[in-house]
Short mmCIF file of C-alpha atoms in Angstrom, two decimals:
data_model
loop_
_atom_site.label_atom_id
_atom_site.label_comp_id
_atom_site.label_asym_id
_atom_site.label_seq_id
_atom_site.Cartn_x
_atom_site.Cartn_y
_atom_site.Cartn_z
CA MET A 1 103.34 78.83 -49.07
CA THR A 2 100.87 75.93 -49.16
CA GLU A 3 97.36 77.01 -48.12
CA LYS A 4 96.48 76.40 -44.48
CA SER A 5 93.65 73.98 -45.26
CA VAL A 6 95.94 71.93 -47.51
CA ARG A 7 98.70 71.99 -44.88
CA GLU A 8 96.29 70.65 -42.28
CA ARG A 9 95.33 67.74 -44.52
CA ILE A 10 98.96 66.93 -45.31
CA ILE A 11 99.90 67.04 -41.62
CA ALA A 12 96.99 64.72 -40.81
CA LEU A 13 98.21 62.34 -43.52
CA ILE A 14 101.78 62.32 -42.18
CA LYS A 15 100.58 61.72 -38.63
CA LYS A 16 98.48 58.80 -39.84
CA GLU A 17 101.25 57.18 -41.88
CA VAL A 18 104.26 57.90 -39.65
CA VAL A 19 103.60 56.03 -36.40
CA PRO A 20 105.53 53.94 -33.84
CA ALA A 21 105.73 50.17 -34.34
CA VAL A 22 107.38 47.33 -32.44
CA GLY A 23 108.61 44.65 -34.80
CA CYS A 24 107.67 43.93 -38.40
CA THR A 25 104.29 45.49 -39.15
CA GLU A 26 102.81 42.44 -40.91
CA PRO A 27 102.99 39.98 -37.97
CA MET A 28 102.08 42.87 -35.67
CA ALA A 29 98.95 43.49 -37.75
CA VAL A 30 98.07 39.80 -37.33
CA ALA A 31 98.70 40.05 -33.58
CA LEU A 32 96.57 43.22 -33.49
CA CYS A 33 93.71 41.53 -35.31
CA THR A 34 93.95 38.56 -32.93
CA ALA A 35 93.96 40.87 -29.91
CA ARG A 36 90.79 42.62 -31.10
CA ALA A 37 88.99 39.36 -31.85
CA THR A 38 90.00 38.08 -28.40
CA GLU A 39 88.68 41.27 -26.80
CA GLU A 40 85.34 40.82 -28.56
CA LEU A 41 85.23 37.15 -27.50
CA GLY A 42 85.77 38.20 -23.89
CA CYS A 43 88.04 35.32 -22.88
CA LEU A 44 91.14 33.43 -23.96
CA PRO A 45 90.35 31.58 -27.21
CA GLU A 46 90.41 27.81 -27.21
CA LYS A 47 91.07 27.93 -30.96
CA ILE A 48 92.35 30.67 -33.29
CA THR A 49 92.19 30.54 -37.08
CA VAL A 50 93.70 33.28 -39.20
CA PHE A 51 93.18 33.83 -42.93
CA LEU A 52 95.84 35.96 -44.61
CA SER A 53 96.49 37.54 -47.99
CA ALA A 54 99.58 36.29 -49.79
CA ASN A 55 101.55 39.49 -49.16
CA ILE A 56 100.88 39.40 -45.41
CA LEU A 57 101.91 35.75 -45.33
CA LYS A 58 105.06 36.49 -47.30
CA ASN A 59 106.16 39.31 -45.01
CA ALA A 60 105.46 37.43 -41.78
CA MET A 61 107.07 34.05 -42.47
CA GLY A 62 110.74 34.68 -41.78
CA VAL A 63 110.93 37.73 -39.54
CA GLY A 64 111.84 37.86 -35.86
CA ILE A 65 109.03 38.62 -33.39
CA PRO A 66 110.16 41.24 -30.83
CA GLY A 67 111.38 39.99 -27.49
CA THR A 68 110.72 36.32 -28.27
CA GLY A 69 113.81 34.96 -30.02
CA MET A 70 111.36 33.30 -32.42
CA ILE A 71 110.30 33.86 -36.01
CA GLY A 72 107.00 33.67 -37.81
CA LEU A 73 103.31 33.97 -37.06
CA PRO A 74 102.41 31.41 -34.37
CA ILE A 75 104.08 33.28 -31.51
CA ALA A 76 102.72 36.61 -32.77
CA ILE A 77 99.21 35.17 -32.81
CA ALA A 78 99.57 33.53 -29.41
CA LEU A 79 100.85 36.74 -27.80
CA GLY A 80 98.14 38.77 -29.51
CA ALA A 81 95.57 36.60 -27.75
CA LEU A 82 97.38 36.39 -24.41
CA ILE A 83 98.70 39.92 -23.80
CA GLY A 84 97.73 41.95 -26.88
CA ARG A 85 95.84 45.20 -26.45
CA SER A 86 94.26 46.63 -29.58
CA GLU A 87 94.57 50.19 -28.25
CA TYR A 88 98.35 49.85 -28.63
CA GLU A 89 97.91 49.32 -32.40
CA LEU A 90 101.29 48.30 -33.92
CA GLU A 91 102.86 48.19 -30.46
CA VAL A 92 100.25 45.57 -29.58
CA ILE A 93 102.58 43.18 -27.70
CA LYS A 94 104.69 45.78 -25.88
CA ASP A 95 103.58 44.36 -22.48
CA LEU A 96 105.52 41.15 -23.18
CA THR A 97 107.23 39.53 -20.17
CA PRO A 98 109.30 36.33 -19.82
CA GLU A 99 106.30 34.71 -18.16
CA SER A 100 103.88 35.61 -20.96
CA LEU A 101 106.42 34.41 -23.54
CA GLU A 102 106.52 30.99 -21.88
CA GLU A 103 102.73 30.98 -21.80
CA GLY A 104 102.71 31.80 -25.52
CA LYS A 105 105.04 28.88 -26.26
CA ARG A 106 102.73 26.53 -24.31
CA TYR A 107 99.75 27.85 -26.26
CA ILE A 108 101.50 27.00 -29.53
CA ARG A 109 102.36 23.49 -28.34
CA GLN A 110 98.68 22.89 -27.62
CA ASN A 111 97.98 23.19 -31.39
CA ARG A 112 95.31 25.83 -30.95
CA ILE A 113 96.40 27.97 -33.92
CA GLY A 114 95.55 27.50 -37.59
CA ILE A 115 96.95 29.65 -40.41
CA GLN A 116 95.49 29.67 -43.93
CA LEU A 117 95.93 31.59 -47.15
CA LYS A 118 92.83 33.68 -47.94
CA THR A 119 91.75 33.07 -51.51
CA GLY A 120 89.38 34.98 -53.74
CA ILE A 121 90.37 38.46 -52.56
CA SER A 122 92.06 41.30 -54.43
CA GLU A 123 93.23 43.13 -51.30
CA LYS A 124 96.98 42.69 -50.77
CA LEU A 125 96.77 43.64 -47.11
CA TYR A 126 94.15 41.41 -45.49
CA VAL A 127 94.03 39.75 -42.07
CA GLU A 128 91.03 37.81 -40.77
CA THR A 129 91.07 36.26 -37.29
CA VAL A 130 88.40 33.91 -35.92
CA CYS A 131 88.56 33.14 -32.18
CA GLU A 132 86.47 30.41 -30.55
CA ALA A 133 85.81 29.42 -26.94
CA GLY A 134 82.95 27.90 -24.95
CA GLY A 135 80.63 27.76 -27.91
CA HIS A 136 81.17 31.43 -28.74
CA THR A 137 82.91 32.90 -31.79
CA ALA A 138 84.38 36.33 -32.57
CA LYS A 139 85.79 37.56 -35.86
CA ALA A 140 87.93 40.59 -36.71
CA ILE A 141 89.18 41.73 -40.12
CA ILE A 142 91.92 44.24 -40.94
CA ALA A 143 92.23 45.38 -44.57
CA GLY A 144 93.77 48.18 -46.59
CA SER A 145 96.20 49.35 -43.93
CA HIS A 146 97.82 47.67 -40.95
CA THR A 147 95.50 49.07 -38.27
CA ASN A 148 92.30 49.53 -40.28
CA PHE A 149 89.55 47.30 -38.88
CA THR A 150 86.85 46.78 -41.49
CA TYR A 151 84.74 44.09 -39.82
CA LEU A 152 83.89 42.88 -36.31
CA GLU A 153 81.47 40.13 -35.36
CA LYS A 154 80.47 38.31 -32.15
CA ASP A 155 78.32 35.16 -32.29
CA GLY A 156 76.92 36.12 -35.69
CA LYS A 157 76.08 39.68 -34.63
CA VAL A 158 77.84 42.28 -36.80
CA LEU A 159 79.48 44.96 -34.66
CA LEU A 160 81.32 46.82 -37.46
CA ASP A 161 81.15 46.53 -41.23
CA LYS A 162 83.13 48.84 -43.51
CA GLN A 163 83.86 46.16 -46.10
CA HIS A 164 81.32 47.33 -48.66
CA SER A 165 81.34 51.05 -48.02
CA GLY A 166 82.79 51.64 -51.48
CA GLN A 167 85.53 53.81 -50.05
CA SER A 168 88.77 52.67 -48.53
CA GLU A 169 90.32 54.27 -45.49
CA ALA A 170 93.03 55.78 -47.66
CA GLU A 171 90.43 57.44 -49.87
CA ASP A 172 88.38 58.65 -46.92
CA ALA A 173 90.13 61.94 -46.23
CA ASP A 174 93.67 61.75 -47.56
CA ILE A 175 94.91 64.45 -49.88
CA GLN A 176 96.31 63.16 -53.16
CA LEU A 177 99.85 64.41 -53.57
CA ASP A 178 102.24 65.29 -56.36
CA MET A 179 105.96 66.03 -56.17
CA HIS A 180 105.62 69.81 -56.31
CA THR A 181 103.07 69.82 -53.48
CA VAL A 182 105.36 67.59 -51.41
CA TYR A 183 108.36 69.86 -51.95
CA ASP A 184 106.47 73.10 -51.45
CA PHE A 185 104.95 71.88 -48.19
CA ALA A 186 108.28 70.66 -46.80
CA MET A 187 110.04 73.91 -47.69
CA THR A 188 107.42 76.47 -46.63
CA ALA A 189 105.25 75.01 -43.86
CA PRO A 190 105.68 76.93 -40.58
CA LEU A 191 108.33 75.13 -38.59
CA GLU A 192 106.14 74.65 -35.53
CA GLU A 193 103.59 72.79 -37.64
CA ILE A 194 106.10 70.16 -38.77
CA ARG A 195 108.45 69.97 -35.79
CA PHE A 196 106.74 66.72 -34.75
CA ILE A 197 108.59 64.91 -37.54
CA ARG A 198 111.71 65.12 -35.37
CA LYS A 199 110.24 62.19 -33.40
CA THR A 200 111.34 59.97 -36.29
CA LYS A 201 114.95 60.83 -35.44
CA GLU A 202 114.45 60.09 -31.74
CA TYR A 203 112.95 56.66 -32.43
CA ASN A 204 115.02 55.43 -35.36
CA ILE A 205 118.46 56.66 -34.32
CA ARG A 206 117.79 55.25 -30.85
CA ALA A 207 117.00 51.91 -32.51
CA ALA A 208 120.39 52.01 -34.23
CA GLU A 209 122.17 52.76 -30.95
CA GLU A 210 120.31 49.99 -29.10
CA SER A 211 121.17 47.58 -31.91
CA LYS A 212 124.87 47.95 -31.10
CA LYS A 213 124.24 46.28 -27.73
CA GLY A 214 123.22 42.98 -29.30
CA ASN A 215 123.86 40.75 -32.28
CA TYR A 216 120.74 41.03 -34.38
CA GLY A 217 120.08 39.55 -37.80
CA HIS A 218 123.21 39.44 -39.92
CA CYS A 219 124.88 42.27 -37.96
CA LEU A 220 125.35 44.25 -41.15
CA GLY A 221 125.30 47.60 -39.35
CA LYS A 222 128.02 46.52 -36.92
CA THR A 223 130.04 44.95 -39.73
CA ILE A 224 130.08 48.19 -41.74
CA ASP A 225 131.39 50.00 -38.65
CA ARG A 226 134.38 47.70 -38.13
CA PRO A 227 138.00 48.46 -39.13
CA LEU A 228 138.02 46.04 -42.08
CA SER A 229 134.93 47.70 -43.57
CA HIS A 230 136.38 51.15 -42.93
CA GLY A 231 139.41 50.03 -44.93
CA ILE A 232 137.09 49.19 -47.84
CA PHE A 233 134.36 51.84 -47.60
CA GLY A 234 136.21 54.48 -45.57
CA ASN A 235 135.32 56.00 -42.21
CA SER A 236 133.08 58.50 -43.96
CA ILE A 237 129.61 60.01 -44.10
CA PHE A 238 128.76 57.24 -46.57
CA SER A 239 129.77 54.39 -44.26
CA HIS A 240 128.18 56.08 -41.24
CA ILE A 241 124.87 56.41 -43.09
CA ILE A 242 124.93 52.76 -44.17
CA SER A 243 125.84 51.60 -40.67
CA LYS A 244 123.21 53.65 -38.79
CA THR A 245 120.48 52.60 -41.22
CA ALA A 246 121.42 48.92 -41.29
CA LEU A 247 121.80 48.79 -37.49
CA ALA A 248 118.19 49.81 -36.93
CA CYS A 249 117.00 47.34 -39.58
CA ASP A 250 119.11 44.53 -38.07
CA ALA A 251 117.45 45.04 -34.70
CA ARG A 252 113.94 45.32 -36.09
CA MET A 253 114.16 42.27 -38.35
CA GLY A 254 116.06 40.31 -35.70
CA GLY A 255 113.22 40.59 -33.18
CA ALA A 256 114.54 43.27 -30.81
CA MET A 257 111.95 44.79 -28.49
CA ILE A 258 112.82 48.23 -29.83
CA PRO A 259 110.14 50.55 -31.27
CA VAL A 260 110.78 52.37 -34.54
CA MET A 261 108.85 55.07 -36.34
CA SER A 262 107.28 53.49 -39.40
CA ASN A 263 106.24 55.03 -42.72
CA SER A 264 103.19 53.83 -44.68
CA GLY A 265 102.93 50.69 -42.60
CA SER A 266 106.59 49.69 -42.75
CA GLY A 267 109.21 50.11 -40.06
CA ASN A 268 112.01 49.53 -42.55
CA GLN A 269 110.63 52.32 -44.74
CA GLY A 270 110.51 54.58 -41.71
CA ILE A 271 114.12 53.76 -40.86
CA CYS A 272 115.27 54.25 -44.44
CA ALA A 273 113.46 57.58 -44.75
CA THR A 274 114.98 58.82 -41.47
CA ASN A 275 118.46 57.61 -40.57
CA PRO A 276 120.35 58.54 -43.77
CA VAL A 277 118.90 62.05 -43.56
CA VAL A 278 119.76 62.49 -39.88
CA VAL A 279 123.35 61.24 -40.24
CA TYR A 280 123.99 63.39 -43.31
CA ALA A 281 122.51 66.50 -41.66
CA GLU A 282 124.60 66.05 -38.52
CA GLU A 283 127.87 65.43 -40.33
CA ASN A 284 127.21 68.16 -42.88
CA GLU A 285 126.38 70.53 -40.00
CA ASN A 286 122.97 71.48 -41.35
CA THR A 287 120.71 73.53 -39.11
CA GLU A 288 117.86 72.15 -37.00
CA GLU A 289 115.34 73.73 -39.36
CA GLU A 290 117.02 72.14 -42.37
CA LEU A 291 116.90 68.75 -40.68
CA ILE A 292 113.19 69.09 -39.90
CA ARG A 293 112.37 70.16 -43.46
CA ALA A 294 114.54 67.37 -44.89
CA LEU A 295 112.83 64.72 -42.76
CA THR A 296 109.46 66.09 -43.80
CA LEU A 297 110.48 65.95 -47.46
CA SER A 298 111.79 62.40 -47.11
CA HIS A 299 108.79 60.95 -45.30
CA LEU A 300 106.20 62.77 -47.38
CA THR A 301 107.87 61.68 -50.63
CA ALA A 302 107.66 58.06 -49.48
CA ILE A 303 103.99 58.52 -48.54
CA TYR A 304 103.28 60.07 -51.94
CA ILE A 305 104.85 57.17 -53.83
CA LYS A 306 103.00 54.61 -51.69
CA GLN A 307 99.68 56.26 -52.56
CA SER A 308 99.85 54.71 -56.02
CA LEU A 309 102.03 51.69 -55.19
CA GLY A 310 99.92 50.41 -52.30
CA LYS A 311 100.84 49.35 -48.77
CA LEU A 312 102.20 45.98 -49.93
CA SER A 313 103.57 45.10 -53.34
CA ALA A 314 106.12 43.03 -55.20
CA LEU A 315 108.44 46.06 -55.21
CA CYS A 316 110.78 46.30 -52.22
CA GLY A 317 109.79 49.18 -49.93
CA CYS A 318 113.40 50.30 -49.56
CA VAL A 319 113.17 51.61 -53.13
CA VAL A 320 110.38 53.96 -52.08
CA ALA A 321 111.97 55.11 -48.83
CA SER A 322 115.40 55.53 -50.43
CA ILE A 323 113.88 57.88 -53.00
CA GLY A 324 112.64 59.99 -50.08
CA SER A 325 116.10 59.93 -48.50
CA SER A 326 117.72 60.97 -51.76
CA CYS A 327 115.36 63.95 -52.11
CA ALA A 328 116.13 65.04 -48.56
CA ILE A 329 119.90 64.63 -48.90
CA THR A 330 119.85 66.55 -52.18
CA TYR A 331 118.07 69.39 -50.37
CA LEU A 332 120.62 69.25 -47.52
CA MET A 333 123.39 69.50 -50.14
CA GLY A 334 121.83 72.77 -51.29
CA GLY A 335 119.73 71.38 -54.11
CA ASP A 336 116.59 73.12 -55.37
CA TYR A 337 113.34 71.57 -56.63
CA GLY A 338 114.83 70.77 -60.03
CA ARG A 339 117.75 68.87 -58.51
CA VAL A 340 115.43 67.06 -56.10
CA CYS A 341 113.36 65.89 -59.09
CA ASN A 342 116.53 64.79 -60.86
CA SER A 343 117.46 62.70 -57.83
CA VAL A 344 114.06 60.99 -58.03
CA LYS A 345 114.66 60.15 -61.69
CA ASN A 346 118.16 58.86 -60.98
CA MET A 347 116.77 56.60 -58.26
CA ILE A 348 113.97 55.19 -60.41
CA ALA A 349 116.41 54.52 -63.26
CA ASN A 350 118.54 52.38 -60.96
CA LEU A 351 116.37 50.54 -58.40
CA THR A 352 113.17 49.72 -60.27
CA GLY A 353 112.52 45.99 -60.13
CA MET A 354 114.06 45.15 -56.76
CA ILE A 355 111.71 42.44 -55.50
CA CYS A 356 110.22 42.09 -52.04
CA ASP A 357 110.69 38.52 -50.86
CA GLY A 358 109.31 39.06 -47.38
CA ALA A 359 110.47 40.69 -44.18
CA LYS A 360 113.59 39.03 -42.78
CA PRO A 361 117.08 39.84 -41.44
CA SER A 362 118.56 40.20 -44.93
CA CYS A 363 116.34 43.25 -45.52
CA ALA A 364 119.29 45.18 -44.07
CA LEU A 365 121.21 44.34 -47.25
CA LYS A 366 118.46 45.73 -49.47
CA ILE A 367 118.15 48.86 -47.37
CA SER A 368 121.90 49.39 -47.68
CA SER A 369 121.66 49.05 -51.45
CA GLY A 370 118.85 51.60 -51.52
CA VAL A 371 120.67 54.09 -49.32
CA SER A 372 123.88 53.71 -51.33
CA THR A 373 121.92 54.53 -54.47
CA ALA A 374 120.28 57.49 -52.69
CA LEU A 375 123.65 59.07 -52.02
CA LEU A 376 124.89 58.34 -55.53
CA SER A 377 121.74 59.85 -57.04
CA SER A 378 122.06 62.98 -54.93
CA VAL A 379 125.70 63.54 -55.80
CA LEU A 380 124.98 62.98 -59.49
CA SER A 381 122.07 65.41 -59.36
CA MET A 382 124.17 68.10 -57.67
CA GLU A 383 126.66 67.70 -60.50
CA GLY A 384 123.84 68.58 -62.90
CA ARG A 385 123.51 65.03 -64.18
CA CYS A 386 120.19 63.21 -64.57
CA VAL A 387 118.90 60.16 -66.38
CA THR A 388 116.89 61.46 -69.34
CA SER A 389 113.55 60.55 -70.89
CA ALA A 390 115.44 58.85 -73.71
CA GLU A 391 116.50 56.18 -71.22
CA GLY A 392 114.28 53.38 -69.97
CA ILE A 393 111.15 54.23 -67.99
CA ILE A 394 112.16 57.79 -67.08
CA ASP A 395 109.93 60.65 -68.23
CA ASP A 396 110.67 64.37 -68.34
CA ASP A 397 107.83 64.80 -65.85
CA VAL A 398 108.87 63.61 -62.38
CA ASP A 399 105.36 62.56 -61.39
CA LYS A 400 105.03 60.49 -64.55
CA SER A 401 108.35 58.83 -63.74
CA ILE A 402 107.06 57.96 -60.27
CA HIS A 403 103.83 56.52 -61.68
CA ASN A 404 105.86 54.48 -64.19
CA LEU A 405 107.67 52.99 -61.20
CA THR A 406 104.53 52.29 -59.19
CA SER A 407 102.64 50.81 -62.13
CA ILE A 408 105.45 48.29 -62.57
CA GLY A 409 105.49 47.51 -58.84
CA ALA A 410 101.72 47.32 -58.38
CA GLU A 411 100.69 45.75 -61.68
CA ALA A 412 103.44 44.30 -63.85
CA MET A 413 105.23 42.51 -61.01
CA CYS A 414 102.16 40.60 -59.76
CA LYS A 415 103.30 37.35 -61.39
CA THR A 416 106.71 37.89 -59.82
CA ASP A 417 104.99 38.20 -56.44
CA ASP A 418 103.13 34.94 -57.01
CA LYS A 419 106.34 33.14 -57.91
CA VAL A 420 108.18 34.53 -54.87
CA LEU A 421 105.41 33.26 -52.57
CA GLU A 422 105.41 29.88 -54.31
CA ILE A 423 109.16 29.54 -53.76
CA MET A 424 108.97 30.66 -50.13
CA THR A 425 106.09 28.39 -49.16
CA SER A 426 107.63 25.32 -50.82
CA LYS A 427 110.81 25.40 -48.72
CA ASP A 428 111.55 22.56 -46.31
CA TRP A 429 111.39 24.89 -43.32
CA ARG A 430 107.83 26.02 -44.09
CA PRO A 431 106.13 23.97 -41.30
CA ASN A 432 108.49 25.49 -38.74
CA ALA A 433 107.50 28.99 -39.87
CA PHE A 434 103.85 28.15 -39.26
#
């Protein structure tokens, strides 16, 4: 069993990275930053200017903002100023009403909001909001993670400055993981210590059920659950997993006012690390304990991979979360540590290189691809089959294989990321998104 002190640090890490969020986390981080700057200003801003890293901009351009029927950053910024409460963190605009939405639309029409790309920074996750009113100015900066305030200022007076501390929030207290530690913790931690992970099921399966009541995004989840799709894919565990996962993603990307439990700053990653595991466990009639341990394994695997990949990257987050799902499903199939590692290798051999081109309704398609591969990888692993070190970027050592994946996503794909942003920001609809 993992030592108690190590378990405590891992549990603290999970509780920090697996949190509720309403809507896509990138525009919500911008709304959160705006809310905090507005709070420091002490009144409704007459003018708001936000400076964003390219990855934040990319992920916020085409995604639905919860409860608004609108996409993009302006309405998120307006609502952050009007009704946002920083204490809510990624649920910052959960007090939205029809009246405040109309007020937000008026605020946008008054041309009070400016959005700019922040240049000269290396941080991929960076939000800076400057609010002005009555001759006063307040500034707030979020960097490193979606709720991590690194700088606050009011009328030139610095209220908080963690920008040059030489240590990021992630490095502050987080334990650095490896695959064996992840597996050992998930399998041996006292059940009462990890039972909290069941909240991910409550949030993310509820999101899938609520999604059925509307027509969100491209309705992929509902489409997979229709007779025609059953005729193609079968009315099976496979199709049920795809449907329940895509449903929650449809709602989240389509702007439903439905909270999900996120993982490492991404609601889609939280959904992808949860729903396939829950559906498989229920239909395979696994025990409650097995479900809890599987969810822990899935979420902690995703957190481990993100430690070296970073919160935002050119690599689609569904690749990371699907690897977690595959590990968990392999365990629920009766697989041991060796088979779990083989599932990881099978996943990396297949999905490496899937690009992130921003948060948007079509993310449900990518999530479905990732989950399909997760099931395939698990089945192949249980058959004793695994991609070998003679093939591609796979190494005999599972941790080395993971770091091969993350080095490609965090380093080698940077030029890809630049090109994706260039393409997205040159589209005809760009002014409407801003």
